[in-house]
CSV table of C-alpha atoms and ligand atoms in Angstrom, one decimal:
chain,number,residue,atom,x,y,z
A,1,UNK,CA,0.0,0.3,-0.1
A,2,UNK,CA,1.2,3.4,-0.7
A,3,UNK,CA,-0.1,6.1,1.3
A,4,UNK,CA,0.3,9.8,1.4
A,5,UNK,CA,-0.5,12.0,4.7
A,6,UNK,CA,-1.2,15.1,3.5
A,7,UNK,CA,-2.3,18.5,5.8
A,8,UNK,CA,-0.7,21.8,7.1
A,9,UNK,CA,1.7,21.7,9.5
A,10,UNK,CA,0.4,20.8,13.0
A,11,UNK,CA,-1.9,18.2,11.5
A,12,UNK,CA,-0.2,15.0,12.9
A,13,UNK,CA,1.1,13.6,9.8
A,14,UNK,CA,4.5,12.7,11.9
A,15,UNK,CA,2.6,11.3,14.5
A,16,UNK,CA,-0.2,8.8,12.6
A,17,UNK,CA,3.0,7.9,10.1
A,18,UNK,CA,5.2,6.8,12.9
A,19,UNK,CA,1.8,4.1,14.2
A,20,UNK,CA,0.9,3.6,10.7
A,21,UNK,CA,3.9,2.3,9.5
A,22,UNK,CA,4.3,0.0,12.5
A,23,UNK,CA,0.8,-1.4,11.9
A,24,UNK,CA,0.8,-1.7,8.6
A,25,UNK,CA,4.6,-3.1,8.6
A,26,UNK,CA,5.4,-0.2,6.2
A,27,UNK,CA,8.4,2.2,5.8
A,28,UNK,CA,7.7,5.5,6.8
A,29,UNK,CA,9.5,8.5,4.5
A,30,UNK,CA,9.5,11.6,5.7
A,31,UNK,CA,11.4,14.5,3.6
A,32,UNK,CA,11.6,16.8,6.6
A,33,UNK,CA,13.0,13.8,8.9
A,34,UNK,CA,15.5,13.2,6.1
A,35,UNK,CA,16.2,16.7,5.8
A,36,UNK,CA,17.0,17.3,9.1
A,37,UNK,CA,19.3,14.5,9.5
A,38,UNK,CA,21.1,15.7,6.5
A,39,UNK,CA,21.6,19.0,8.4
A,40,UNK,CA,22.6,17.1,11.4
A,41,UNK,CA,25.5,15.1,9.7
A,42,UNK,CA,26.5,18.1,7.6
A,43,UNK,CA,25.8,16.8,4.4
A,44,UNK,CA,25.9,18.6,0.8
A,45,UNK,CA,22.4,17.9,0.8
A,46,UNK,CA,21.6,19.3,4.5
A,47,UNK,CA,24.0,22.4,3.9
A,48,UNK,CA,21.6,23.6,1.0
A,49,UNK,CA,18.6,22.8,2.9
A,50,UNK,CA,19.4,24.4,6.3
A,51,UNK,CA,18.7,27.8,5.4
A,52,UNK,CA,15.0,26.5,4.0
A,53,UNK,CA,14.0,24.8,6.9
A,54,UNK,CA,15.3,27.6,9.0
A,55,UNK,CA,13.0,30.3,7.4
A,56,UNK,CA,9.7,27.7,7.1
A,57,UNK,CA,9.8,27.9,3.3
A,58,UNK,CA,10.4,24.8,1.1
A,59,UNK,CA,13.5,23.7,-0.4
A,60,UNK,CA,14.5,23.3,-3.9
A,61,UNK,CA,11.8,20.5,-5.5
A,62,UNK,CA,15.3,19.2,-7.4
A,63,UNK,CA,16.8,18.4,-4.3
A,64,UNK,CA,13.8,17.1,-2.1
A,65,UNK,CA,13.1,15.3,-5.4
A,66,UNK,CA,16.4,13.4,-5.4
A,67,UNK,CA,16.5,12.4,-2.2
A,68,UNK,CA,12.9,10.8,-2.4
A,69,UNK,CA,14.3,9.0,-5.3
A,70,UNK,CA,16.9,7.6,-3.7
A,71,UNK,CA,14.6,6.5,-1.1
A,72,UNK,CA,12.5,4.9,-3.3
A,73,UNK,CA,14.8,2.8,-4.6
A,74,UNK,CA,15.5,1.2,-1.7
A,75,UNK,CA,14.2,-2.4,-1.6
A,76,UNK,CA,12.5,-1.8,1.8
A,77,UNK,CA,10.0,0.2,0.0
A,78,UNK,CA,8.8,-3.1,-2.8
A,79,UNK,CA,5.5,-3.7,-0.5
A,80,UNK,CA,4.6,0.4,0.1
A,81,UNK,CA,5.3,3.2,1.9
A,82,UNK,CA,4.1,5.9,4.2
A,83,UNK,CA,4.7,9.4,3.1
A,84,UNK,CA,4.3,12.3,5.2
A,85,UNK,CA,5.8,15.8,4.0
A,86,UNK,CA,6.3,15.2,0.3
A,87,UNK,CA,4.5,16.2,-2.1
A,88,UNK,CA,4.6,20.0,-0.9
A,89,UNK,CA,3.4,21.4,-4.2
A,90,UNK,CA,2.0,20.2,-7.5
A,91,UNK,CA,5.5,20.1,-9.1
A,92,UNK,CA,6.6,17.5,-6.7
A,93,UNK,CA,2.7,15.6,-7.0
A,94,UNK,CA,3.8,15.5,-10.4
A,95,UNK,CA,7.3,13.9,-9.9
A,96,UNK,CA,6.2,11.2,-7.5
A,97,UNK,CA,3.7,10.2,-9.9
A,98,UNK,CA,6.4,9.8,-12.7
A,99,UNK,CA,8.7,7.9,-10.6
A,100,UNK,CA,5.7,5.6,-9.6
A,101,UNK,CA,4.8,5.0,-12.7
A,102,UNK,CA,8.5,4.0,-13.8
A,103,UNK,CA,7.9,1.4,-11.0
A,104,UNK,CA,4.7,0.6,-12.7
A,105,UNK,CA,3.0,1.3,-9.8
A,106,UNK,CA,0.9,4.7,-7.9
A,107,UNK,CA,0.0,6.1,-4.7
A,108,UNK,CA,-3.1,4.2,-3.5
A,109,UNK,CA,-4.6,6.5,-0.6
A,110,UNK,CA,-4.1,10.2,0.4
A,111,UNK,CA,-5.2,11.2,4.1
A,112,UNK,CA,-6.2,14.9,4.3
A,113,UNK,CA,-5.8,15.5,7.9
A,114,UNK,CA,-8.2,18.8,8.7
A,115,UNK,CA,-7.1,20.7,11.3
A,116,UNK,CA,-7.6,24.1,12.3
A,117,UNK,CA,-5.5,27.2,13.0
A,118,UNK,CA,-6.1,27.1,17.1
A,119,UNK,CA,-5.2,23.4,17.1
A,120,UNK,CA,-2.1,23.4,14.6
A,121,UNK,CA,-0.7,26.5,16.8
A,122,UNK,CA,-1.2,24.5,20.1
A,123,UNK,CA,0.5,21.4,19.0
A,124,UNK,CA,3.2,22.9,17.3
A,125,UNK,CA,4.3,24.9,20.5
A,126,UNK,CA,4.5,21.8,22.5
A,127,UNK,CA,5.9,19.6,20.2
A,128,UNK,CA,8.5,17.3,20.8
A,129,UNK,CA,10.4,15.3,18.6
A,130,UNK,CA,12.9,12.3,18.8
A,131,UNK,CA,16.4,12.9,17.2
A,132,UNK,CA,16.9,8.9,16.7
A,133,UNK,CA,13.2,8.1,14.9
A,134,UNK,CA,11.7,11.2,14.3
A,135,UNK,CA,8.6,10.0,16.8
A,136,UNK,CA,6.6,13.1,17.5
A,137,UNK,CA,5.5,13.8,21.6
A,138,UNK,CA,3.6,16.8,22.9
A,139,UNK,CA,4.4,18.3,26.2
A,140,UNK,CA,0.7,18.4,27.1
A,141,UNK,CA,-1.1,15.7,25.2
A,142,UNK,CA,0.9,13.0,24.7
A,143,UNK,CA,4.0,13.2,26.8
A,144,UNK,CA,6.5,10.7,26.9
A,145,UNK,CA,6.9,8.2,30.0
A,146,UNK,CA,10.2,9.5,30.8
A,147,UNK,CA,11.2,13.2,30.8
A,148,UNK,CA,12.6,14.1,27.3
A,149,UNK,CA,13.0,10.4,26.5
A,150,UNK,CA,11.2,8.5,23.3
A,151,UNK,CA,9.0,6.0,24.4
A,152,UNK,CA,9.7,3.9,21.3
A,153,UNK,CA,13.6,3.9,20.8
A,154,UNK,CA,14.8,5.8,24.1
A,155,UNK,CA,16.3,8.6,21.9
A,156,UNK,CA,16.8,11.9,23.1
A,157,UNK,CA,13.7,14.6,22.8
A,158,UNK,CA,14.0,17.9,21.2
A,159,UNK,CA,12.0,20.5,20.4
A,160,UNK,CA,12.2,21.4,16.6
A,161,UNK,CA,14.0,25.0,15.7
A,162,UNK,CA,11.0,25.8,13.1
A,163,UNK,CA,8.2,25.2,15.6
A,164,UNK,CA,8.9,29.1,17.0
A,165,UNK,CA,5.8,30.8,16.5
A,166,UNK,CA,7.2,33.3,13.6
A,167,UNK,CA,8.7,30.6,11.7
A,168,UNK,CA,5.4,28.6,12.1
A,169,UNK,CA,3.1,31.5,11.1
A,170,UNK,CA,5.6,31.5,7.7
A,171,UNK,CA,5.0,27.2,7.3
A,172,UNK,CA,1.2,27.9,7.4
A,173,UNK,CA,1.7,30.8,5.0
A,174,UNK,CA,3.7,28.2,2.6
A,175,UNK,CA,1.5,25.6,2.9
A,176,UNK,CA,-1.6,27.5,2.0
A,177,UNK,CA,0.2,28.9,-0.6
A,178,UNK,CA,1.8,26.0,-1.9
A,179,UNK,CA,0.4,22.6,-0.5
A,180,UNK,CA,-3.2,23.3,-0.3
A,181,UNK,CA,-3.5,22.9,-4.0
A,182,UNK,CA,-2.8,19.0,-3.7
A,183,UNK,CA,-6.2,18.8,-1.9
A,184,UNK,CA,-7.8,19.4,-5.6
A,185,UNK,CA,-5.3,17.2,-7.2
A,186,UNK,CA,-5.8,14.2,-5.3
A,187,UNK,CA,-9.3,14.6,-5.3
A,188,UNK,CA,-9.5,14.9,-9.2
A,189,UNK,CA,-7.7,11.7,-9.2
A,190,UNK,CA,-10.2,10.0,-6.9
A,191,UNK,CA,-7.6,9.4,-4.1
A,192,UNK,CA,-8.3,11.4,-1.4
A,193,UNK,CA,-9.8,10.7,2.0
A,194,UNK,CA,-10.9,13.6,4.3
A,195,UNK,CA,-10.3,12.9,8.2
A,196,UNK,CA,-11.2,15.4,10.9
A,197,UNK,CA,-8.1,15.9,12.9
A,198,UNK,CA,-8.3,18.2,15.4
A,199,UNK,CA,-9.2,15.2,17.9
A,200,UNK,CA,-6.8,13.3,19.7
A,201,UNK,CA,-4.5,11.2,17.6
A,202,UNK,CA,-5.9,7.8,18.4
A,203,UNK,CA,-8.9,8.6,17.1
A,204,UNK,CA,-7.4,9.8,14.0
A,205,UNK,CA,-5.6,6.7,13.9
A,206,UNK,CA,-8.9,4.7,14.3
A,207,UNK,CA,-10.4,6.1,11.9
A,208,UNK,CA,-7.5,6.1,9.1
A,209,UNK,CA,-7.3,2.3,10.0
A,210,UNK,CA,-11.6,1.9,9.8
A,211,UNK,CA,-11.1,3.5,6.0
A,212,UNK,CA,-8.4,1.3,5.5
A,213,UNK,CA,-9.7,-2.0,6.4
A,214,UNK,CA,-12.8,-1.2,4.5
A,215,UNK,CA,-11.0,-1.4,1.3
A,216,UNK,CA,-8.4,-4.0,2.0
A,217,UNK,CA,-9.2,-7.0,4.5
A,218,UNK,CA,-6.2,-7.8,5.6
A,219,UNK,CA,-5.9,-4.3,7.4
A,220,UNK,CA,-6.3,-4.7,11.4
A,221,UNK,CA,-7.7,-2.1,13.3
B,301,LIG,P1,8.4,18.7,8.3
B,301,LIG,O1,8.9,18.0,9.0
B,301,LIG,O2,7.6,18.1,6.9
B,301,LIG,O3,7.3,19.9,8.5
B,301,LIG,O4,9.3,20.0,7.1
B,301,LIG,C1,9.8,20.9,7.6
B,301,LIG,C2,10.7,21.4,6.7
B,301,LIG,O5,11.6,20.8,5.7
B,301,LIG,C3,9.7,22.1,5.6
B,301,LIG,O6,9.3,23.7,6.2
B,301,LIG,C4,10.7,22.6,4.5
B,301,LIG,O7,11.4,23.4,4.6
B,301,LIG,C5,11.5,21.1,4.6
B,301,LIG,N1,10.6,20.0,3.4
B,301,LIG,C6,10.5,19.1,4.0
B,301,LIG,N2,9.4,18.4,3.3
B,301,LIG,C7,9.8,19.0,2.4
B,301,LIG,C8,9.2,19.3,0.9
B,301,LIG,N3,8.3,18.0,0.0
B,301,LIG,N4,9.7,20.2,-0.3
B,301,LIG,C9,10.4,21.3,0.2
B,301,LIG,N5,10.7,21.3,1.7
B,301,LIG,C10,10.7,20.0,2.9
């Protein structure tokens, strides 16, 4: 199964992607996580991307698409994936279609996590991320069992630089200008499934799994 999670920053794409990936036994591909890892490791890709990430704007399509292409050639991708953070604009959506077409496959489902602005701000201001596996936590909504330590892998948690108020505003602007048009793109292709995502993560997960089960019997809710 090839799944895209679409929605504004703070919609809970990362949270859902990590759990869905485990439940469905599929790899989680987050272009944001791959970029941040490249920044930490000070690679050529990371050095090119850092300024864009810090400003809350999109990294160049050619760079992100090259990164994704690299991921999609790896053997663990053959049964599908959960894609989070890509595509971010129409150009990327078309590149993804082409990449998949060359592998004789296509996206199966796009879950659009609809989220209101107040919830987005509340979620991002308390978000904690695992440096190691990318899992998301929240100071109030989903605190880790041990302070600043990932429940899944024991890695250290940190607050993302681009979750600062000013950068969040910019990221939301960019989402509305560039990414929101993908809703129509996937709707026209009959791939889009809308999910109300203002509610707790477990409720969102249950909705996604129930919908997947209705389409594919092997999915367990
Ligand atoms: P995310 O972790 O998905 O919120 O992404 C964090 C930041 O990484 C974004 O604000 C962008 O600067 C960059 N980024 C992640 N994915 C993409 C993408 N598909 N295209 C361009 N920039 C991206």
